[in-house]
Coordinates of C-alpha atoms in Angstrom, one line a residue:
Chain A
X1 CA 0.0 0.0 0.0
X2 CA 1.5 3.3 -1.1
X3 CA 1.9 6.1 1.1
X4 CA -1.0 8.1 0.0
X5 CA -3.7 5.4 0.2
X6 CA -1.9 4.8 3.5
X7 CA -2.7 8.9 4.6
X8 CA -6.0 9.0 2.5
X9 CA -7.6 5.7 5.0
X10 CA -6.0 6.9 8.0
X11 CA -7.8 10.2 7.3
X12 CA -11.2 8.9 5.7
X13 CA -12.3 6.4 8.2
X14 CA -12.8 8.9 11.0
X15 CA -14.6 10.9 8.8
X16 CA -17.0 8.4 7.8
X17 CA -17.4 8.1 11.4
X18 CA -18.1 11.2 12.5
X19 CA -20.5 11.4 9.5
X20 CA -22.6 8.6 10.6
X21 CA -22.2 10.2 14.5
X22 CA -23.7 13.3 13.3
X23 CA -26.2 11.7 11.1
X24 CA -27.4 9.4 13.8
X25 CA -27.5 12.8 16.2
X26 CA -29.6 14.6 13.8
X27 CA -32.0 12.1 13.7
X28 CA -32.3 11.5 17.5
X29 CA -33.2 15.4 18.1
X30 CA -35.3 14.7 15.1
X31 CA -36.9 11.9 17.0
X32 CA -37.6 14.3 20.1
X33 CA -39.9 15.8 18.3
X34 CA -43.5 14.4 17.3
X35 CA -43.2 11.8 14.8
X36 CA -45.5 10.1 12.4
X37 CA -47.1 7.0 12.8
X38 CA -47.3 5.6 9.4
X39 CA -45.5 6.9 6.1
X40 CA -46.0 6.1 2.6
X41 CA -43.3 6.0 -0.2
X42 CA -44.3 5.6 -4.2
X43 CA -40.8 4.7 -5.1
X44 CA -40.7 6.3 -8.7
X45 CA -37.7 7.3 -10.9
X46 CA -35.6 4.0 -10.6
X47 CA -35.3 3.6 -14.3
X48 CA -34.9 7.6 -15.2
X49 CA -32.2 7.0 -12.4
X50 CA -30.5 4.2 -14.6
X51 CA -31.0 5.8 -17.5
X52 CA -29.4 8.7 -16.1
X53 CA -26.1 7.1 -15.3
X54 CA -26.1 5.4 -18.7
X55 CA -27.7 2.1 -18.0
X56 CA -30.3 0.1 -18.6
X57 CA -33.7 1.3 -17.1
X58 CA -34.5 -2.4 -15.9
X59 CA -31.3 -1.9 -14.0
X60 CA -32.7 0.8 -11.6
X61 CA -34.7 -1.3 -9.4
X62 CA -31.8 -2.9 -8.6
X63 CA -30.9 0.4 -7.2
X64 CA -34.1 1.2 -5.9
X65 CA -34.1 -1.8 -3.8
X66 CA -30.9 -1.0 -1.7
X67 CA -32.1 2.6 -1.5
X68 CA -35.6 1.0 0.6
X69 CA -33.2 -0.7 2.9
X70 CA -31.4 2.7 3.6
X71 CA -34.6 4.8 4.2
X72 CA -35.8 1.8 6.0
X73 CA -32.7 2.1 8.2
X74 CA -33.7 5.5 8.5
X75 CA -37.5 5.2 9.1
X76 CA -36.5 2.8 12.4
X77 CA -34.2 5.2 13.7
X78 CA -36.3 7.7 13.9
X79 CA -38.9 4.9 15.8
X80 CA -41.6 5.6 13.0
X81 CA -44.3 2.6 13.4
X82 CA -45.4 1.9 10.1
X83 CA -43.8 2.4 6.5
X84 CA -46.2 1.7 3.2
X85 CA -44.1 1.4 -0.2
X86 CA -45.6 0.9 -3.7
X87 CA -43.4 -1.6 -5.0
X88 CA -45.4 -3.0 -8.1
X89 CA -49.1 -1.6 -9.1
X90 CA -51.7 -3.9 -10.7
X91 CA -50.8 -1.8 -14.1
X92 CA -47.0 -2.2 -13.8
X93 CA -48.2 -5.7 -15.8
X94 CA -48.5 -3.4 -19.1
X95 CA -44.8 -3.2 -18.6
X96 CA -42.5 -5.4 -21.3
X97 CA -42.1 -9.3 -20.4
X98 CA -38.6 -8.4 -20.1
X99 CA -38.9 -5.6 -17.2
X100 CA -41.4 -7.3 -15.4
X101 CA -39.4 -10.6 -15.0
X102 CA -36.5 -9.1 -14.0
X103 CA -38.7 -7.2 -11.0
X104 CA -39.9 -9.7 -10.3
X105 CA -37.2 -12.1 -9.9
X106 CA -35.6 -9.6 -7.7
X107 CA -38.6 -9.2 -5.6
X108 CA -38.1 -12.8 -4.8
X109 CA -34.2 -13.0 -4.3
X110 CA -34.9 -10.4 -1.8
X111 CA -37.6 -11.6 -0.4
X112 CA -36.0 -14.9 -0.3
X113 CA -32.7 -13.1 1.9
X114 CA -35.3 -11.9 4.2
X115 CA -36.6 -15.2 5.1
X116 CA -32.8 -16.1 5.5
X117 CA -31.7 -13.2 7.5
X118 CA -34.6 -13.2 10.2
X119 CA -32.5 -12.2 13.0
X120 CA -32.4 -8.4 11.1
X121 CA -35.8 -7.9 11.1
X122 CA -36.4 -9.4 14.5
X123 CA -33.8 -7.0 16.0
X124 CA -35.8 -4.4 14.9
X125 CA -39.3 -5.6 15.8
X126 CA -40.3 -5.5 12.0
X127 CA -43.5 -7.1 11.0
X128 CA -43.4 -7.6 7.0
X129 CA -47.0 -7.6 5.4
X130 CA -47.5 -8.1 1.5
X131 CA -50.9 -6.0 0.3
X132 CA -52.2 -6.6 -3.0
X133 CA -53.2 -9.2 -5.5
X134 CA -50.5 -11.9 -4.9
X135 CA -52.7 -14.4 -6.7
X136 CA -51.3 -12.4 -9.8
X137 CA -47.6 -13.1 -9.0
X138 CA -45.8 -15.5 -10.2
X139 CA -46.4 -18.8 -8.2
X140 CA -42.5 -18.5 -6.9
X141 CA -43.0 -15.0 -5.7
X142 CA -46.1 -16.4 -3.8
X143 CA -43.8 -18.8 -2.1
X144 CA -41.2 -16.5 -1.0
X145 CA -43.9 -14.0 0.2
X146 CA -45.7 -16.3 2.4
X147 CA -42.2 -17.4 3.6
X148 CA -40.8 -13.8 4.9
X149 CA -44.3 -12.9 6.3
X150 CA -44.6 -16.1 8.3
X151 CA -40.8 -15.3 9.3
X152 CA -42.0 -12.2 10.8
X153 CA -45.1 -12.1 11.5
X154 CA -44.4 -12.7 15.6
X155 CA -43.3 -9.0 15.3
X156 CA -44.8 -6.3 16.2
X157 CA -43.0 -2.8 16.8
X158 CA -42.6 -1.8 13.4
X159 CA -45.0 -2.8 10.3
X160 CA -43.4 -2.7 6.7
X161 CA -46.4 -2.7 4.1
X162 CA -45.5 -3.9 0.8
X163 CA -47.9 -3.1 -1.9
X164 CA -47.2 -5.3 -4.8
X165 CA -49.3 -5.9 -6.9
X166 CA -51.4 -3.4 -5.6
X167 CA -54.5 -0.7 -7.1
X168 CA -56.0 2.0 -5.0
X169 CA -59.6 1.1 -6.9
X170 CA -59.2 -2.7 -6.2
X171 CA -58.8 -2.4 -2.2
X172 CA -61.5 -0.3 -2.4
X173 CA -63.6 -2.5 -4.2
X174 CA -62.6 -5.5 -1.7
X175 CA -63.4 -3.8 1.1
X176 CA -67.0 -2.5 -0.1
X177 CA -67.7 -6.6 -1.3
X178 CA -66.6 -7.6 1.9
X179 CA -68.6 -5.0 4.3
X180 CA -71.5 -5.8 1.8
X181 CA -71.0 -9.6 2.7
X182 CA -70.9 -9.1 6.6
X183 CA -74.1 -7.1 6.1
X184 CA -75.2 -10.2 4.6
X185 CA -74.9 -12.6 7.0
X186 CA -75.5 -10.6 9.9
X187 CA -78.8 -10.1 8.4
X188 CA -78.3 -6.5 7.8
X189 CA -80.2 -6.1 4.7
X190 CA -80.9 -2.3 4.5
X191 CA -76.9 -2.2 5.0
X192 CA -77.1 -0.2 8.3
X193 CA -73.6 -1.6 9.6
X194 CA -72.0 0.3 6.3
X195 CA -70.3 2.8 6.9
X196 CA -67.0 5.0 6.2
X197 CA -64.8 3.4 9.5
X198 CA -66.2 -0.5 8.3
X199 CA -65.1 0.1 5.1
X200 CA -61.7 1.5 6.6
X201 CA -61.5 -1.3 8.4
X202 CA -61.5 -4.2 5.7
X203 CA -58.7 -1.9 3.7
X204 CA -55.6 -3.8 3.5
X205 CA -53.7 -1.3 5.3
X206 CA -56.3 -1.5 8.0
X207 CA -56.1 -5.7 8.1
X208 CA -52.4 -5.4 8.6
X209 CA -52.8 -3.2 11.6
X210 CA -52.2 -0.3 10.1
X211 CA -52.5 3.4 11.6
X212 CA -53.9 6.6 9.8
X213 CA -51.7 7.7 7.1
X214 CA -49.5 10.6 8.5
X215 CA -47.2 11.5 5.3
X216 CA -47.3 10.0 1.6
X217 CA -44.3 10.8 -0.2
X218 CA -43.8 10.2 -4.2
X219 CA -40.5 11.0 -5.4
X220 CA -39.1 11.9 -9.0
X221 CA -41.7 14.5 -9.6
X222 CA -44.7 12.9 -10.7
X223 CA -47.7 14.6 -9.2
X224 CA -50.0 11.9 -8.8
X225 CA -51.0 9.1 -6.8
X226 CA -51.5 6.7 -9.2
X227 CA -53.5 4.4 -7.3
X228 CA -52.0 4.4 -4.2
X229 CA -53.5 4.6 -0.8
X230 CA -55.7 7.2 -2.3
X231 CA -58.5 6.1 0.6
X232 CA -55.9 6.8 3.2
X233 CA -54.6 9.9 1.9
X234 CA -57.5 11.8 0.6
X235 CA -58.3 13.3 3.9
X236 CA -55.4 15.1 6.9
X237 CA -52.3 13.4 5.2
X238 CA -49.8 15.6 4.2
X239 CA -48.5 14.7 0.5
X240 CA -44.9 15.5 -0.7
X241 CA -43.9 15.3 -4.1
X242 CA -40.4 14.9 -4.2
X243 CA -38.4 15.8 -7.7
X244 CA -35.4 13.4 -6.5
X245 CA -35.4 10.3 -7.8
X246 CA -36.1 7.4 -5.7
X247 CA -32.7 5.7 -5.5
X248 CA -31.1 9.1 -4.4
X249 CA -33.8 9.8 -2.1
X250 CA -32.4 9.8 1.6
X251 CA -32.0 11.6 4.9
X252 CA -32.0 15.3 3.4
X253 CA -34.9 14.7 1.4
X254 CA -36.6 13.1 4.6
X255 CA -35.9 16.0 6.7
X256 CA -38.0 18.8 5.9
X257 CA -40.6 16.5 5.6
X258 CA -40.4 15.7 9.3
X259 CA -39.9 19.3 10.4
X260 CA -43.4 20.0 8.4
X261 CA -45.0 17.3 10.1
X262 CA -43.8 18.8 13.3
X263 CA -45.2 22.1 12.1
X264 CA -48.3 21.1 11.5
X265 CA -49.0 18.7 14.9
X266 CA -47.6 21.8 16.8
X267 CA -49.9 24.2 14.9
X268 CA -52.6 21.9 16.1
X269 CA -52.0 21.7 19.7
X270 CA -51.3 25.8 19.6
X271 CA -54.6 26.1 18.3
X272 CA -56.4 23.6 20.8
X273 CA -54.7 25.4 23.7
X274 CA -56.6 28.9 22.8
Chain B
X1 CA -69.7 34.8 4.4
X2 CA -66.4 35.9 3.2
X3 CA -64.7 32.6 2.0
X4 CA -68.2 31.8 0.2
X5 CA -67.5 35.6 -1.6
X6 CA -64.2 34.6 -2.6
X7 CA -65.2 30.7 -3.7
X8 CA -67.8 32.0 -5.9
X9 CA -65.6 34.8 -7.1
X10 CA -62.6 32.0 -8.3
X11 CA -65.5 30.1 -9.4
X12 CA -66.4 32.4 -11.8
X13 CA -63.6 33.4 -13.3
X14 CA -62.2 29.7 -13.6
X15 CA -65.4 28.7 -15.4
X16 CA -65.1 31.6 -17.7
X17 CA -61.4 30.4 -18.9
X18 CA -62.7 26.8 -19.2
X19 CA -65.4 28.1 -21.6
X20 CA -62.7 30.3 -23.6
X21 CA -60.6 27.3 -23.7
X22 CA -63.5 24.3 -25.0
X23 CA -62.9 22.3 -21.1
X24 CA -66.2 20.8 -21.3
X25 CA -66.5 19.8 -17.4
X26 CA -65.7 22.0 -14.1
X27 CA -65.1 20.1 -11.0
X28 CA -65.2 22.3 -8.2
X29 CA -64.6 20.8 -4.6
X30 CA -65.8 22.8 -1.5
X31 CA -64.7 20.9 1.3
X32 CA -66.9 22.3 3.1
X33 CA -69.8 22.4 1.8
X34 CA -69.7 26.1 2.2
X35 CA -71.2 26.9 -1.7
X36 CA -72.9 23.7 -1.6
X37 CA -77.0 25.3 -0.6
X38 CA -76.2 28.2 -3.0
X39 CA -76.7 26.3 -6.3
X40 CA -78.7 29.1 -7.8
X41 CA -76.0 31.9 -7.2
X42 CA -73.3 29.6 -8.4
X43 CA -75.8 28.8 -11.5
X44 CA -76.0 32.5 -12.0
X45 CA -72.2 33.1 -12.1
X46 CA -71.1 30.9 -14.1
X47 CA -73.8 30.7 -16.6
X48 CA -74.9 34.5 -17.1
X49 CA -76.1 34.2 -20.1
X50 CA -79.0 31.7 -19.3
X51 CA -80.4 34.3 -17.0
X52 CA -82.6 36.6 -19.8
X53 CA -83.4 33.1 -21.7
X54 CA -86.6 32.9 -23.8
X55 CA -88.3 30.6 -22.6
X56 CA -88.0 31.5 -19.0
X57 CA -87.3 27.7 -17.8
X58 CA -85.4 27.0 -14.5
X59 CA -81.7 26.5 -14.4
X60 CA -81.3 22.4 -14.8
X61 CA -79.4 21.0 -11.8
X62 CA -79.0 17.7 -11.5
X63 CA -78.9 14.9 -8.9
X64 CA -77.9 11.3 -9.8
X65 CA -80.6 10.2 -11.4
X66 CA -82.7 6.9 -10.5
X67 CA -83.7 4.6 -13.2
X68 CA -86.9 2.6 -12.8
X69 CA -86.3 -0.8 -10.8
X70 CA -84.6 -3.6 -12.5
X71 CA -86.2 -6.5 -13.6
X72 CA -85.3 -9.2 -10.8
X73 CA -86.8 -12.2 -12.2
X74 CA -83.4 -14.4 -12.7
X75 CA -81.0 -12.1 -11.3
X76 CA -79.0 -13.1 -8.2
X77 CA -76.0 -10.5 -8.7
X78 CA -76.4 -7.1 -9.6
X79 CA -75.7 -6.7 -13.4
X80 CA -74.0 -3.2 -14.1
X81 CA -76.5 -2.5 -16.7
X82 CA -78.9 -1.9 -14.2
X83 CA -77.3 -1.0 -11.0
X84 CA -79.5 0.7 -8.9
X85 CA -77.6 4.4 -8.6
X86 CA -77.0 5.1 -4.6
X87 CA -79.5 7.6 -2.7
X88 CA -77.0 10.4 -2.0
X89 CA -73.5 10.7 -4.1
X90 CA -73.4 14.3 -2.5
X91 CA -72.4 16.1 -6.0
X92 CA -74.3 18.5 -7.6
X93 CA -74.3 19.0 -11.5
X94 CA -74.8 22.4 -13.4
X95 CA -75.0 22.6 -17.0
X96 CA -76.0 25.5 -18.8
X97 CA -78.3 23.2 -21.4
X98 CA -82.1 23.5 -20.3
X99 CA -83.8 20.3 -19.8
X100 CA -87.5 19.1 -20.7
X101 CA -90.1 17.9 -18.0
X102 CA -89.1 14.5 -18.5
X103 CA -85.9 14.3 -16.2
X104 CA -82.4 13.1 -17.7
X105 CA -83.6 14.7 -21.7
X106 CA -81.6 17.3 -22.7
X107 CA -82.6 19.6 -26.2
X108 CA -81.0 21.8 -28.0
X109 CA -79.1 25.0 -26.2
X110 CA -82.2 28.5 -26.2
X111 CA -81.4 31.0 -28.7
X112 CA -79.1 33.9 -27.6
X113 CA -76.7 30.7 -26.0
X114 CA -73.6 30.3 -27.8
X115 CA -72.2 26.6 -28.3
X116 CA -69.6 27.5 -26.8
X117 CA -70.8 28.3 -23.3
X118 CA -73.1 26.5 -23.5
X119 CA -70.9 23.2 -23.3
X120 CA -69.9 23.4 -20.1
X121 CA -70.7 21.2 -17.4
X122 CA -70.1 21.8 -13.7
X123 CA -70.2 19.4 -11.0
X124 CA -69.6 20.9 -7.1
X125 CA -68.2 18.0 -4.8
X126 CA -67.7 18.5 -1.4
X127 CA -66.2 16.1 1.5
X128 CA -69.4 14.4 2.1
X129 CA -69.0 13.0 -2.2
X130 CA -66.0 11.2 -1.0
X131 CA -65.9 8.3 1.6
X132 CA -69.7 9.2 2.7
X133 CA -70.5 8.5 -1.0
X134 CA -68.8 5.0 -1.4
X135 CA -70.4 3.9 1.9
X136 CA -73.7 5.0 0.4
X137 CA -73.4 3.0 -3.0
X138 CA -72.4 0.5 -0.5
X139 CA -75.4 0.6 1.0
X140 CA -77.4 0.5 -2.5
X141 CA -75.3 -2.3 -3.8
X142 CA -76.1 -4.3 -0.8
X143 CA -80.3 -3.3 -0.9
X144 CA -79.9 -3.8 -4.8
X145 CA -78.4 -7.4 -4.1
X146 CA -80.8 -8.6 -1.2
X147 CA -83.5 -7.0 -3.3
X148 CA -82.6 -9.7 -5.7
X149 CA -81.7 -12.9 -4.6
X150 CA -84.5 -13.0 -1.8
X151 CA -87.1 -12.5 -4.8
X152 CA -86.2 -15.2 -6.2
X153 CA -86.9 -17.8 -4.1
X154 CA -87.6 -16.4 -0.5
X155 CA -84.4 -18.4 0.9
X156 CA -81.9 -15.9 2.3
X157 CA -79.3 -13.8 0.2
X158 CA -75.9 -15.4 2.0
X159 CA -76.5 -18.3 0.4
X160 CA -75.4 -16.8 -3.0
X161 CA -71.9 -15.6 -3.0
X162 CA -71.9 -12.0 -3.8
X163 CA -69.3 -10.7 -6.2
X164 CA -68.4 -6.8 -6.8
X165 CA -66.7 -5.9 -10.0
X166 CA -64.4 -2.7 -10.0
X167 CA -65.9 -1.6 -13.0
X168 CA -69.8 -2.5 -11.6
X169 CA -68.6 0.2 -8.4
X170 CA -66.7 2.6 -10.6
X171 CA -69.8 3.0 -12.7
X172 CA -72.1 4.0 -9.6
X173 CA -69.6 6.2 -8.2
X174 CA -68.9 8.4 -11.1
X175 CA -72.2 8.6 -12.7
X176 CA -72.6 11.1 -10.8
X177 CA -69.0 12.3 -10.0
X178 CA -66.7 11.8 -13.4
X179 CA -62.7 12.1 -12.0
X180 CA -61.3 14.6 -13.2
X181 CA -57.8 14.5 -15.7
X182 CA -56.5 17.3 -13.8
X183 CA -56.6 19.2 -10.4
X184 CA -55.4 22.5 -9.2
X185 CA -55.3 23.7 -5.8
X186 CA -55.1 27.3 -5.4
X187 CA -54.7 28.4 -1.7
X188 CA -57.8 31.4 -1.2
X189 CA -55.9 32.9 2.0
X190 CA -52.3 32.2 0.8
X191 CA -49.5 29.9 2.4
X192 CA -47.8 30.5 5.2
X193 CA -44.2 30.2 4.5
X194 CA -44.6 29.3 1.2
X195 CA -40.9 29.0 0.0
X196 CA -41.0 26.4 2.3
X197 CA -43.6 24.6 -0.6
X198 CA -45.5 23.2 2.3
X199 CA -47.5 19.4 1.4
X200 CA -50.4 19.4 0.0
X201 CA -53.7 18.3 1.9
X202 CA -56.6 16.9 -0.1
X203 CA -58.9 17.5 2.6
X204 CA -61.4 14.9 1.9
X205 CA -61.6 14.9 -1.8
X206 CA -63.1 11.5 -3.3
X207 CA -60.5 9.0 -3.1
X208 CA -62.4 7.0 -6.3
X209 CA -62.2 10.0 -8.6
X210 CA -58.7 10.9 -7.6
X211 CA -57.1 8.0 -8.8
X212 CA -54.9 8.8 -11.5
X213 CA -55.2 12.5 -11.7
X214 CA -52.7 15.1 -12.2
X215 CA -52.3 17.8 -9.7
X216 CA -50.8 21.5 -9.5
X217 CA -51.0 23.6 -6.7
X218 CA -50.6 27.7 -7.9
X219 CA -47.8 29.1 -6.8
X220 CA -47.9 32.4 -4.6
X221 CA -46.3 34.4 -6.8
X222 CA -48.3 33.7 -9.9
X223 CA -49.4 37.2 -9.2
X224 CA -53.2 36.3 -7.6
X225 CA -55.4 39.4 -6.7
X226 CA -57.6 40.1 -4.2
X227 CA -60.8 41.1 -3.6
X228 CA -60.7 45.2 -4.4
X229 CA -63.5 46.2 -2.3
X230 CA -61.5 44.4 0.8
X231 CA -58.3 46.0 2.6
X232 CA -54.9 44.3 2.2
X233 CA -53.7 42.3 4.9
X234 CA -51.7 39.0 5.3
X235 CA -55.0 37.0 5.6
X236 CA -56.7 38.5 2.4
X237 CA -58.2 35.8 0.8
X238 CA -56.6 35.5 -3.2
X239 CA -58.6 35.2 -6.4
X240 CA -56.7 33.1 -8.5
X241 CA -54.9 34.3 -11.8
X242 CA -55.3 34.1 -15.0
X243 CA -51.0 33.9 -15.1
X244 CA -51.5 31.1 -12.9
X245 CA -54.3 29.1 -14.7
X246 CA -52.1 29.1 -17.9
X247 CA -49.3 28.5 -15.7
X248 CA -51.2 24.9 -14.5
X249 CA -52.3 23.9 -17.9
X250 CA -48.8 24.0 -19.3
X251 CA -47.5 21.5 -16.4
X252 CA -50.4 19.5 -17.2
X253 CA -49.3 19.5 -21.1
X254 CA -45.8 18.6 -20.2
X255 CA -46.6 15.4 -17.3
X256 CA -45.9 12.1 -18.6
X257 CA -48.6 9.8 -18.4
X258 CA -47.1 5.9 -18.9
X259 CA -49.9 4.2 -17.3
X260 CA -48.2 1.9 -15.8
X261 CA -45.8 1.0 -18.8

């Protein structure tokens, strides 16, 4: 090892370590505050990432997966109960063969580590939940799936919602056929039993033990929901549309998000207290 | 009220630039329900020109209509073809066409109305079209399906699996609430700290009809005006701008829809 490499580590390691020091300071007097109980992500821009650094767009979610783990990392730290991502929508099927394969062979490699890495998940408490139409995945995926939720499911400080493949319209529709079946055989035919919190509650959100959605957060610009969550959002949730994309999304980006959601809770209590 | 002043004056002028630009339908969402009971001022605002028409008929507003009871003889699910339409969707429908006696039959526009204004149609959605709304075609799904199956042979309606299509729910919902391609929120009494570009809250709009659509919010210095016959101060409620109407349409023209793809 040459003399400068020798100077550059000896110089560099600290650094790194007072970076993650700070980092982890930050978000402890972040954590102080009032935090929310559930945040979504809609985890757009992986292939304009890709593209961006001269790949292959297919190669972004590669990308976009080890950037979840990071935010995740994030999201625990700062003791928030409940993360939603929108991993794969019921439309995402319109994409080519190709793209759609390789997602979703990823989706199971990953999901496949979970299973094998437990312990991680335990440390943390972390529940993992899988909300959508699995029956449309491929049969492997459905194996994997079942596999990391049973792995987790004795968890129950932290829920991680992943919505794959999931439609905004298609919960929705669930949850009024299965409110209008209750009604049924509770013998409530003039369907006094419906209402807006039973519907709530038979959302897949909801089923997974779910709180309120505090924050929805869609990054690369987009200014749409696309089908996502658009029951739990349409009402006190505060929606960021972020123009980073999703694999460069991290603690700088999450920030000013918080202190907004601190904002607002503390504008609320000012204005109770008058 | 003042916000109601405001509302309507927004209203108004956002109606006016639909009709100048051939937008065929007006969504406007009042969370509150605050212009909700004044359907007649909001009728005279935005279409003027009815007021002096010939043949002095009333304004037509709309509720969902209700067709006349399906036939139930063999049905044990409800067919979307005749889906009974939900009591209360909670929207109200303006158009500037007159109607005839018989409800849901529209003629041709009076003379003195110009095809152009005369193609716009206005729907006012407040909080209560949202969530409230779904539970109530809940509600009207679930009388429409008992209605059925326990005429046909008396025996109670669990016994037949019951089946909801997204398509058979989407049809009942916006009948009488189309979503809109496009949504702009414009801030009446301003932002605070807005070069802090505070979230967005959609303060109860229907989650059905928001599905897929684009949204702006104006930004404060889009150059909005206020009211002239109110003094100045930081809680002035702002009239939107023309500036920042275009200003909306031209993100709208430039997002990328894939779809999914």
């Amino acid at each position: 090892m040459n003399l400068f490499a020798l100077v550059f580590a000896f110089i560099y390691s600290p650094i790194t370590r007072i970076k993650t020091w700070l980092i982890h300071l930050l978000l402890d007097i972040l954590a102080t505050g009032p935090m929310p109980k559930h945040v979504a992500f809609v985890m757009d821009g992986n292939r304009r990432y890709a593209r961006s650094l001269g790949k292959q767009g297919k190669e972004g979610h590669s990308h976009g997966f080890k950037n979840l783990l990071r935010v995740l990392e994030l999201c625990l730290r700062l003791r928030i109960d409940c993360v939603t991502v929108y991993a794969f929508a019921i439309e995402n099927f319109n994409r080519p063969k190709e793209e759609v394969d390789t997602i979703m062979d990823l989706a199971e490699e990953r999901l496949v580590e979970i299973a094998q890495r437990g312990e991680l998940l335990d440390k943390h408490g972390v529940r993992l939940n899988v909300l959508g139409r699995r029956e449309l995945l491929p049969q492997s995926v459905q194996a994997a799936v079942e596999k990391a939720e049973k792995m987790t499911r004795h968890n129950n400080a932290v829920i991680l919602n992943i919505c794959a493949p999931y439609a905004s319209q298609d919960e929705i529709t669930t949850a009024v056929e299965s409110v209008i079946h209750e009604a049924i055989d509770a013998g409530d035919l003039d369907g006094s039993t419906i209402t807006e919190d039973s519907i709530d509650s038979h959302l897949s959100t909801s089923l997974a033990g779910s709180p309120p959605l505090d924050i929805f957060v869609r990054t690369s610009g987009v200014r749409r929901l696309s089908g996502f969550l658009t029951w739990q959002c349409c009402e006190h949730t505060q929606i960021h549309m972020v123009n980073t994309y999703w694999p460069e999304f991290g603690l700088f980006d999450l920030v000013p998000i918080l202190l907004e959601y601190q904002r607002k809770v503390w504008a609320e209590e000012r204005s109770k207290s008058i | 009220m003042p916000a109601e002043t405001e509302f309507l004056q927004c209203l108004q002028r956002v109606a006016a630039w639909c009709r100048l630009l051939g937008i065929q339908t007006l969504t406007v969402f009042d969370s509150r329900g605050v212009i909700y009971g004044c359907s007649d001022d909001v009728y005279r605002l935005v279409f003027p020109e009815n007021e002096t028409s010939e043949d002095g008929s009333e304004p037509e507003v709309e509720c969902p209509l209700t067709p006349p009871p399906s036939d139930s003889s063999g049905s044990r699910t409800p067919s979307p073809e005749h889906a009974t339409f939900p009591a209360d969707l909670n929207a109200l429908h303006l158009s500037g066409l007159r109607k005839r006696r018989n409800v849901g039959v529209r003629r041709q526009p009076s003379k003195g109305v110009s095809s152009a204004s005369s193609k716009l149609t206005l729907y006012i959605a407040s909080s209560a079209s949202g969530k409230p709304a779904i539970a109530s075609a809940s509600r009207s799904l679930l009388q429409r399906c008992v209605g059925g199956a326990s005429m046909l042979d008396g025996s109670m309606p669990s016994k037949f699996p019951y089946k909801l299509k997204i398509s058979e729910l989407g049809k009942v919902l916006e009948s009488g609430l189309p979503p809109p391609d496009f949504i702009i929120i414009h801030d009446i009494h301003g932002m605070k700290m807005p070069y802090l570009h505070p979230p967005i809250e959609f303060h109860g709009f229907p989650p059905w009809q928001i599905n897929i659509a684009e949204f702006h919010r104006t930004d404060p210095d889009d150059g909005h005006e206020r009211d002239p016959t109110r003094s100045e101060s930081p809680g002035t409620p702002q009239l939107i701008s023309e500036t920042a109407f275009r200003r909306a349409l031209d993100e709208y023209s430039r997002a990328e829809f894939r779809l999914g793809r």
